[in-house]
Coordinates of C-alpha atoms in Angstrom, one line a residue:
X13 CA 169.1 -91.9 -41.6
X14 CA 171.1 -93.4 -38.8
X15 CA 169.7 -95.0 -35.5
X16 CA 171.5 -95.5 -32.3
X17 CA 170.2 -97.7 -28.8
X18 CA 171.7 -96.5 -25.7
X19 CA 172.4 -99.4 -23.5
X20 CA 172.3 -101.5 -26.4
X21 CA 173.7 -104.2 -24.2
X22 CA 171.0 -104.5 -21.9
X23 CA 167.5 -106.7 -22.3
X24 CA 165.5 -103.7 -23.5
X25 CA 168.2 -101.9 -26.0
X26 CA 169.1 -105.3 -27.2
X27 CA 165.7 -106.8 -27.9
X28 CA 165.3 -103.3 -29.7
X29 CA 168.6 -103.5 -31.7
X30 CA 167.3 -107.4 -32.9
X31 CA 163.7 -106.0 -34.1
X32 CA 164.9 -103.0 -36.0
X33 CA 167.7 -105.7 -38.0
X34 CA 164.7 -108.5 -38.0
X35 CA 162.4 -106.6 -39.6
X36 CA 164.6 -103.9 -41.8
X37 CA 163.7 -100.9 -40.7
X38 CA 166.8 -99.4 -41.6
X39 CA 168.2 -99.9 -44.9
X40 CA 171.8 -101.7 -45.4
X41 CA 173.2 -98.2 -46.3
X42 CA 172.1 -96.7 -43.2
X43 CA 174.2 -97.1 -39.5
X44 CA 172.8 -98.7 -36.5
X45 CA 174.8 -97.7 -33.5
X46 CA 174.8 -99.7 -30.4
X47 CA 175.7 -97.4 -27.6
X48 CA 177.3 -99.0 -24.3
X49 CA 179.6 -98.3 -21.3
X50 CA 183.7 -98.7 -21.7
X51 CA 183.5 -99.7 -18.2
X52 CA 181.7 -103.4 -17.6
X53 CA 180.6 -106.2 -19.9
X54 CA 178.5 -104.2 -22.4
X55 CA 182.5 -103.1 -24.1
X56 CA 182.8 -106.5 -25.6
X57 CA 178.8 -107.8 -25.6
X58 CA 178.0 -105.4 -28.3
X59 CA 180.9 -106.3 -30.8
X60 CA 179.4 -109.9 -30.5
X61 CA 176.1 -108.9 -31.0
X62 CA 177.2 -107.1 -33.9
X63 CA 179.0 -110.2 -35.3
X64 CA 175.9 -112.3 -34.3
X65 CA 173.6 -110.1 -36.0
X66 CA 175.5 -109.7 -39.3
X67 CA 175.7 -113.0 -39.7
X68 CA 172.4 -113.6 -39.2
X69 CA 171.0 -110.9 -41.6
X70 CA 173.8 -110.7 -43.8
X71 CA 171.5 -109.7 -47.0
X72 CA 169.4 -106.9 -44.9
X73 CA 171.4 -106.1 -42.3
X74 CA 172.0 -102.3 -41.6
X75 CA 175.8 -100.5 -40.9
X76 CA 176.8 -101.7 -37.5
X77 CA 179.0 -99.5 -35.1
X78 CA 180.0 -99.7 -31.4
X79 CA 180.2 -96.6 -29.3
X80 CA 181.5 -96.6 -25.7
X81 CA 181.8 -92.8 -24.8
X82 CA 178.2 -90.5 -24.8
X83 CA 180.3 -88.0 -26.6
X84 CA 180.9 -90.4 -29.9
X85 CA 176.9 -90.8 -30.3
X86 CA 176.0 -89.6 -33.9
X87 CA 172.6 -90.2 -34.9
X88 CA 169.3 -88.8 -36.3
X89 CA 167.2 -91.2 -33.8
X90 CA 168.7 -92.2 -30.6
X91 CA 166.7 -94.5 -28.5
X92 CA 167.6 -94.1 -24.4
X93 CA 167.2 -97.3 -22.7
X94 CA 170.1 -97.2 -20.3
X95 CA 170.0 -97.2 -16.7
X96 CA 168.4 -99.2 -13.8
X97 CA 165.4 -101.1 -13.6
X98 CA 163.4 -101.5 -10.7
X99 CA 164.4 -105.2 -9.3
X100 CA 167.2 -106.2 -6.9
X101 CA 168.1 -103.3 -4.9
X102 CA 166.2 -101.0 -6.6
X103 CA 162.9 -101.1 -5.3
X104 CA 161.0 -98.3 -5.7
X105 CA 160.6 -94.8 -7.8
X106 CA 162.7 -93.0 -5.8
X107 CA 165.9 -95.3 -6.3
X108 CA 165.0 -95.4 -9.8
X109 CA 165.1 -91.8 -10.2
X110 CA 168.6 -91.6 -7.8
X111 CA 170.1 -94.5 -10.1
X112 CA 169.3 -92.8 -13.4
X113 CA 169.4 -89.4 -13.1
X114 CA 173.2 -89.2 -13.3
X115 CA 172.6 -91.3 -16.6
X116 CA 170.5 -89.2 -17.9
X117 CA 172.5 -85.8 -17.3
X118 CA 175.4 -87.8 -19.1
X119 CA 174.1 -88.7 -22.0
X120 CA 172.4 -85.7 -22.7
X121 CA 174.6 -83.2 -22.3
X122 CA 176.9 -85.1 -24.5
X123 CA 174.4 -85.1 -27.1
X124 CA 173.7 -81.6 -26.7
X125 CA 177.7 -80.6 -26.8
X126 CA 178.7 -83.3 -29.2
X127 CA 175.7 -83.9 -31.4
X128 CA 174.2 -82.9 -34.9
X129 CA 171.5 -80.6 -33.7
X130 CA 168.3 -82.2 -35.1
X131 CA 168.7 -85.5 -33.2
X132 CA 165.0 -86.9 -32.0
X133 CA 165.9 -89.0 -28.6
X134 CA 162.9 -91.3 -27.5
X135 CA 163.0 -91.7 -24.0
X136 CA 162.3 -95.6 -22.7
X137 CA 164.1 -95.5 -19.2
X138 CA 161.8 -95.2 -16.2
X139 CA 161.4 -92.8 -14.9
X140 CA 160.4 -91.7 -17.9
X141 CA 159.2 -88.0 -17.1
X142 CA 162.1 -87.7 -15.4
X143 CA 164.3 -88.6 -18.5
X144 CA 162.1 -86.5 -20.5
X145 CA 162.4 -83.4 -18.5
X146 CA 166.2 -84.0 -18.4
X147 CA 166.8 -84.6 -21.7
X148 CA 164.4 -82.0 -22.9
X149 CA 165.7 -79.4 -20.8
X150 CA 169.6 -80.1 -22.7
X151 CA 168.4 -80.8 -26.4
X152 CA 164.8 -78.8 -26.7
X153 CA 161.4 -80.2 -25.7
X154 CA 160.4 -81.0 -28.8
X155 CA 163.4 -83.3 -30.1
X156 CA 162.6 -85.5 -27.0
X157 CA 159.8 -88.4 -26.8
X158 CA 158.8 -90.6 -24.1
X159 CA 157.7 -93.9 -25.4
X160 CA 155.2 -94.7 -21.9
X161 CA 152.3 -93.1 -23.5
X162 CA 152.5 -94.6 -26.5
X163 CA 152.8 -98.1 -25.2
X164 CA 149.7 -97.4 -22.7
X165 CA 147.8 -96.1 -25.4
X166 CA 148.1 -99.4 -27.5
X167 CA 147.6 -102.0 -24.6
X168 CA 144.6 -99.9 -23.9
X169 CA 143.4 -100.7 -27.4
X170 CA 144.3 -103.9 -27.9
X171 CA 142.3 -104.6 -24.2
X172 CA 138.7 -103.1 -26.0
X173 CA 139.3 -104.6 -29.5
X174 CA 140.0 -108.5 -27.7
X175 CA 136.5 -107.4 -25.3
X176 CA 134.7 -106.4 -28.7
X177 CA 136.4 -109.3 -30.9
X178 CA 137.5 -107.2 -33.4
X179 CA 140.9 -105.8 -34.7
X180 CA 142.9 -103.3 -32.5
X181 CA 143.7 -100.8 -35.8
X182 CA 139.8 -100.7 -35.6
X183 CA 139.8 -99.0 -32.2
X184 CA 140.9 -95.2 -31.3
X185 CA 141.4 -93.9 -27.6
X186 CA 144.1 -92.5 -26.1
X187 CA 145.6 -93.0 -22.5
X188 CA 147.4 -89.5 -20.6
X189 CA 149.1 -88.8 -17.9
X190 CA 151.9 -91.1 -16.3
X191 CA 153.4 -94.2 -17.2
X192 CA 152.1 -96.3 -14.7
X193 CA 149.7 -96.4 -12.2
X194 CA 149.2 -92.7 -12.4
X195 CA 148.0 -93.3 -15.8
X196 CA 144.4 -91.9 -17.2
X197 CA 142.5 -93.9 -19.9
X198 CA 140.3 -91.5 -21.8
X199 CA 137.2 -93.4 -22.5
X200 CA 135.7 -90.2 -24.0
X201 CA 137.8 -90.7 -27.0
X202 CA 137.3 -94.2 -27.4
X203 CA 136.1 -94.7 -31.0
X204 CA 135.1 -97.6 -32.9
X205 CA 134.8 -97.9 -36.5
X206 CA 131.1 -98.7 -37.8
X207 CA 130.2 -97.9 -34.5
X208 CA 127.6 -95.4 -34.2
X209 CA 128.0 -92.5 -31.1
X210 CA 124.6 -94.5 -29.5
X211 CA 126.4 -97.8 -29.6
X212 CA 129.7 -96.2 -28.4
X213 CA 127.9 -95.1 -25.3
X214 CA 126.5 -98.8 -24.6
X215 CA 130.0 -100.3 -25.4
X216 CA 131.5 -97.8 -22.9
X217 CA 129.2 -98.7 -20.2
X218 CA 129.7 -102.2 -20.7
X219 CA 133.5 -102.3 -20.9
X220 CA 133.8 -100.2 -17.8
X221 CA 131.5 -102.4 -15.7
X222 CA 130.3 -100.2 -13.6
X223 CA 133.9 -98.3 -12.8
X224 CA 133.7 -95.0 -12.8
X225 CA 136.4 -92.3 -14.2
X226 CA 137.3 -91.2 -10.4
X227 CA 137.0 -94.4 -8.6
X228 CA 139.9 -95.6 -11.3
X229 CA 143.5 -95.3 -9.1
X230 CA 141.7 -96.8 -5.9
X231 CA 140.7 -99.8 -8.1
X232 CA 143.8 -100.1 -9.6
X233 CA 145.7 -100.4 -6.3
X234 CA 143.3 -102.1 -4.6
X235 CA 143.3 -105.0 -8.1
X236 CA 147.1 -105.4 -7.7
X237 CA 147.0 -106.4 -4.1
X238 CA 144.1 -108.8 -4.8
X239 CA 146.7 -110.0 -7.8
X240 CA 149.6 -110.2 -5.3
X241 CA 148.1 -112.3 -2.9
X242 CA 147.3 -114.6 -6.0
X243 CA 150.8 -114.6 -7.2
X244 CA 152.1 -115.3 -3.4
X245 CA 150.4 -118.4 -3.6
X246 CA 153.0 -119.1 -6.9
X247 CA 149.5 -119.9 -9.5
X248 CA 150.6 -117.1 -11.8
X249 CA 148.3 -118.6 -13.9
X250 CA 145.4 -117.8 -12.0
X251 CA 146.7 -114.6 -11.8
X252 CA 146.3 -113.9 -15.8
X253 CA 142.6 -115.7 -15.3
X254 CA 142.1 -112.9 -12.7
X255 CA 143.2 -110.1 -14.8
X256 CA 141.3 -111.2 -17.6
X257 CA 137.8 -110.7 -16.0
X258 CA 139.0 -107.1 -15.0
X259 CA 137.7 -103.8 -17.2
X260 CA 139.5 -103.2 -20.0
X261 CA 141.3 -100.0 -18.5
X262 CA 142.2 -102.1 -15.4
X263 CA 143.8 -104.4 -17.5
X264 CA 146.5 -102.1 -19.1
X265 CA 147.8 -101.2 -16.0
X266 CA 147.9 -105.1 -13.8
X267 CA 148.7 -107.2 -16.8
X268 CA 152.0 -105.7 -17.3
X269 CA 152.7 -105.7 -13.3
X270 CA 151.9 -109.4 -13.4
X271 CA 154.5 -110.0 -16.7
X272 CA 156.9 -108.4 -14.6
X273 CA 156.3 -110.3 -11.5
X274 CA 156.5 -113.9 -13.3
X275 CA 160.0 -113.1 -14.3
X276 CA 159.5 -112.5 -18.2
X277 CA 159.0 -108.3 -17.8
X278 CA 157.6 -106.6 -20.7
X279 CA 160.2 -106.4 -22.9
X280 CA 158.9 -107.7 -26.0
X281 CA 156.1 -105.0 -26.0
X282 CA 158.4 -102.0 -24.9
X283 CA 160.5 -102.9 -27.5
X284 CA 157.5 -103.0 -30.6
X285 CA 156.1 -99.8 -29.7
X286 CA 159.8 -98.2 -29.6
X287 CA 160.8 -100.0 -33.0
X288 CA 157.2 -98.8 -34.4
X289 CA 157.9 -95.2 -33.4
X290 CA 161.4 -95.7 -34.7
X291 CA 160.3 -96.9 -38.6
X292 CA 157.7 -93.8 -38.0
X293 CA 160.3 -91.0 -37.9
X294 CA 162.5 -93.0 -40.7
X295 CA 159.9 -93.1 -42.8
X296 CA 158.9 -89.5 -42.6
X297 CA 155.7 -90.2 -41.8
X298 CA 153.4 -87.9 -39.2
X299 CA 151.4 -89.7 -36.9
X300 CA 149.3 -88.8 -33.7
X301 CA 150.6 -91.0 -31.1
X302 CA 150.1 -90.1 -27.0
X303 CA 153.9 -89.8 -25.9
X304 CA 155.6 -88.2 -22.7
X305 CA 156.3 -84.7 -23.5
X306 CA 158.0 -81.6 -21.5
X307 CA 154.5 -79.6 -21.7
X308 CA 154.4 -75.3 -21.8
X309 CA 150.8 -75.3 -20.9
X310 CA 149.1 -76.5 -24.6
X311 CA 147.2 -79.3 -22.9
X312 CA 144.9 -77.7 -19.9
X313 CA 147.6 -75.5 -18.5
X314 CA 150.1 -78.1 -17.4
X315 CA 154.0 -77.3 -17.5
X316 CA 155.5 -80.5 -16.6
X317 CA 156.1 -83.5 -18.5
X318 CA 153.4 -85.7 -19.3
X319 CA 151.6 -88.3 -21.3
X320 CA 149.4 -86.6 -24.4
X321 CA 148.3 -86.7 -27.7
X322 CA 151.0 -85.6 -30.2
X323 CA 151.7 -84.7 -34.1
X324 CA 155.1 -86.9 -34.5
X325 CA 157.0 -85.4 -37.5
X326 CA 160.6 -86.4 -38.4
X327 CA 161.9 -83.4 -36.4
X328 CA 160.1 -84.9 -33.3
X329 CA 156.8 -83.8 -31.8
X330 CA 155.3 -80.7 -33.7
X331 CA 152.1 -80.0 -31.6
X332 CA 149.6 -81.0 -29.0
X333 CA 145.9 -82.9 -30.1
X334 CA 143.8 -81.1 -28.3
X335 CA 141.0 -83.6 -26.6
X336 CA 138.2 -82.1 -25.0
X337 CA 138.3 -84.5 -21.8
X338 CA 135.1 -85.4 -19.5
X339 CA 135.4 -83.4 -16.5
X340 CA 136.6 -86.2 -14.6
X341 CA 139.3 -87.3 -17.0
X342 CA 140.6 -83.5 -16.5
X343 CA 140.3 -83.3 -13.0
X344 CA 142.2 -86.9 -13.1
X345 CA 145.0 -85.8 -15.3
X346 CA 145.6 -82.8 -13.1
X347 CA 146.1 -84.8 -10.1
X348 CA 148.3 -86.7 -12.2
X349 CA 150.4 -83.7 -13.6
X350 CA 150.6 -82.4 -9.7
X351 CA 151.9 -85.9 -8.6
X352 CA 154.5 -86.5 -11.3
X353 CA 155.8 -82.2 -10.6
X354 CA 155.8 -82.9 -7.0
X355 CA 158.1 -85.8 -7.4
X356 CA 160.2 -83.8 -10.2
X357 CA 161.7 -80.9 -7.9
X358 CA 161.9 -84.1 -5.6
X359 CA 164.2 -85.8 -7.6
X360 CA 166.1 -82.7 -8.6
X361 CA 166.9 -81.6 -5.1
X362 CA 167.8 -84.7 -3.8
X363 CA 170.3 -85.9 -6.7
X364 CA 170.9 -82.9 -8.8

């Protein structure tokens, strides 16, 4: 199978192209395909990077191939991580979504004209229900895969398992909704193994300290200005010692804001989950991962795209998990399903 990175050229696609050659996920008979623009920089950075890379993985090292055009994209996995990033002029969700929705209309309607049919396109560029809906409503909602989810989900777990000291494959839970602040952490199906349901429930109340499901987004905004005025005073140190007394839920959402404010963004970690997802579908596996999806109602009514539990298959996403969510984790998730449609037809009438 064949894998192509859209944007190859930038600090997300390229950090992805170096960990699928690093660490073999595609075998030296199968094609890597770094996708960038003929216009700009990216036209001669990727046959460098393709030099750099075969020399440097010369015994492992996958089929490299340039593409300039969105038309001469040929794959069976095609990562998206083109497009603008909020920083410099772009400043807020709004100018993300104006920036990128051109992109994302480009690329996939050229995939959709040009294509094999049976691509699987995982979605990394924010805003990532935005991309999803846009590539879903070109290609079929369930060829297309945000990755924001997924990587919530993780950081989620990896925050309980470092509170409980123990390993992070030993931990469940999944986190729904948006990528972002809009985000909800499902404690209800946080699991442990060896843990019984009567120390689950202590573990939960002790890990939330004291925060309850609803009082959630006002904490979260009211923890990143607390960890702005910390970073204004330039002790971005003391702004990790901060975070790290916060609840474990807390945490998912301002550590990564304060990785991205220190300059170093989260690149490294977008780019594992993606690669991870990647060896996944290569591998024909089928896992149950909680990615942005274009939803038709199979998770509590909603019909817009959204972060959920899903059955990943080669051929994409195959079904919904079906959670049974604490009342307030529903009522949560709606609110967040409401925001994230609200700011779709937004985005679509202004710039479509």
């Amino acid at each position: 199978m064949d894998v192509s990175v859209i944007g190859a050229s930038g600090d997300c696609g390229r950090e992805i192209v170096a960990q699928l050659v690093v660490l073999g996920v595609l075998d030296p008979t199968e094609r890597l395909q770094l996708v960038g623009r003929e216009a700009g920089q990216s036209s001669q950075v990727l046959y460098g990077l393709c030099s750099d890379l075969s020399d440097a993985y010369a015994e492992k090292a996958p089929i490299f191939d340039v593409a300039l055009r969105p038309e001469d994209i040929v794959a069976d996995v095609i990562v998206m991580t083109a497009g603008a990033t909020v920083g410099g002029q772009v400043t807020s969700r709004s100018q993300l979504a104006s920036a990128n929705l051109p992109i994302f209309e480009s690329y996939a309607k050229a995939i959709a004209q040009h294509g094999y049919g049976h691509e699987v396109v995982i979605i990394v560029t924010n805003p990532v229900e935005l991309a999803v809906a846009v590539f879903s409503r070109h290609l079929g909602r369930h060829r297309v895969i945000g990755v924001g989810a997924y990587s919530d989900t993780l950081r989620f777990r990896r925050e309980i398992a470092t509170d409980l000291g123990v390993r992070r494959q030993l931990v469940q839970g999944f986190v729904v909704g948006e990528h972002g602040e809009g985000m909800v952490p499902l404690w209800s199906s946080v699991k442990v193994h060896g843990m019984t349901p009567e120390e689950l429930r202590e573990i939960r109340r002790r890990l939330q300290q004291g925060l309850s499901v609803r009082d959630f987004p006002d904490a979260v905004l009211r923890e990143k200005q607390s960890v702005m005025a910390i970073i204004k005073t330039g002790d971005i140190a003391q702004a990790y010692r901060y975070v790290d007394g916060l609840s474990s839920d807390l945490r998912v959402v301002i550590k990564p804001f304060v990785t991205q404010l220190s300059g170093a963004k989260t690149i490294a970690a977008t780019a594992n989950v993606t690669v991870d997802l990647v060896h996944s579908l290569l591998q024909g596996k089928e896992m149950v991962v909680s990615g942005q999806v274009q939803l038709a109602g199979e998770f509590y009514d909603i019909q817009t795209p959204l972060g959920v539990p899903i059955l990943v298959t080669p051929s994409g996403w195959s079904r919904v998990v079906t959670l049974q969510l604490w009342a307030e984790e529903a009522e949560m998730l709606q609110k967040s399903a409401e925001t994230i449609s609200r700011r779709l037809k937004e985005d679509l009438a202004q710039h479509g």
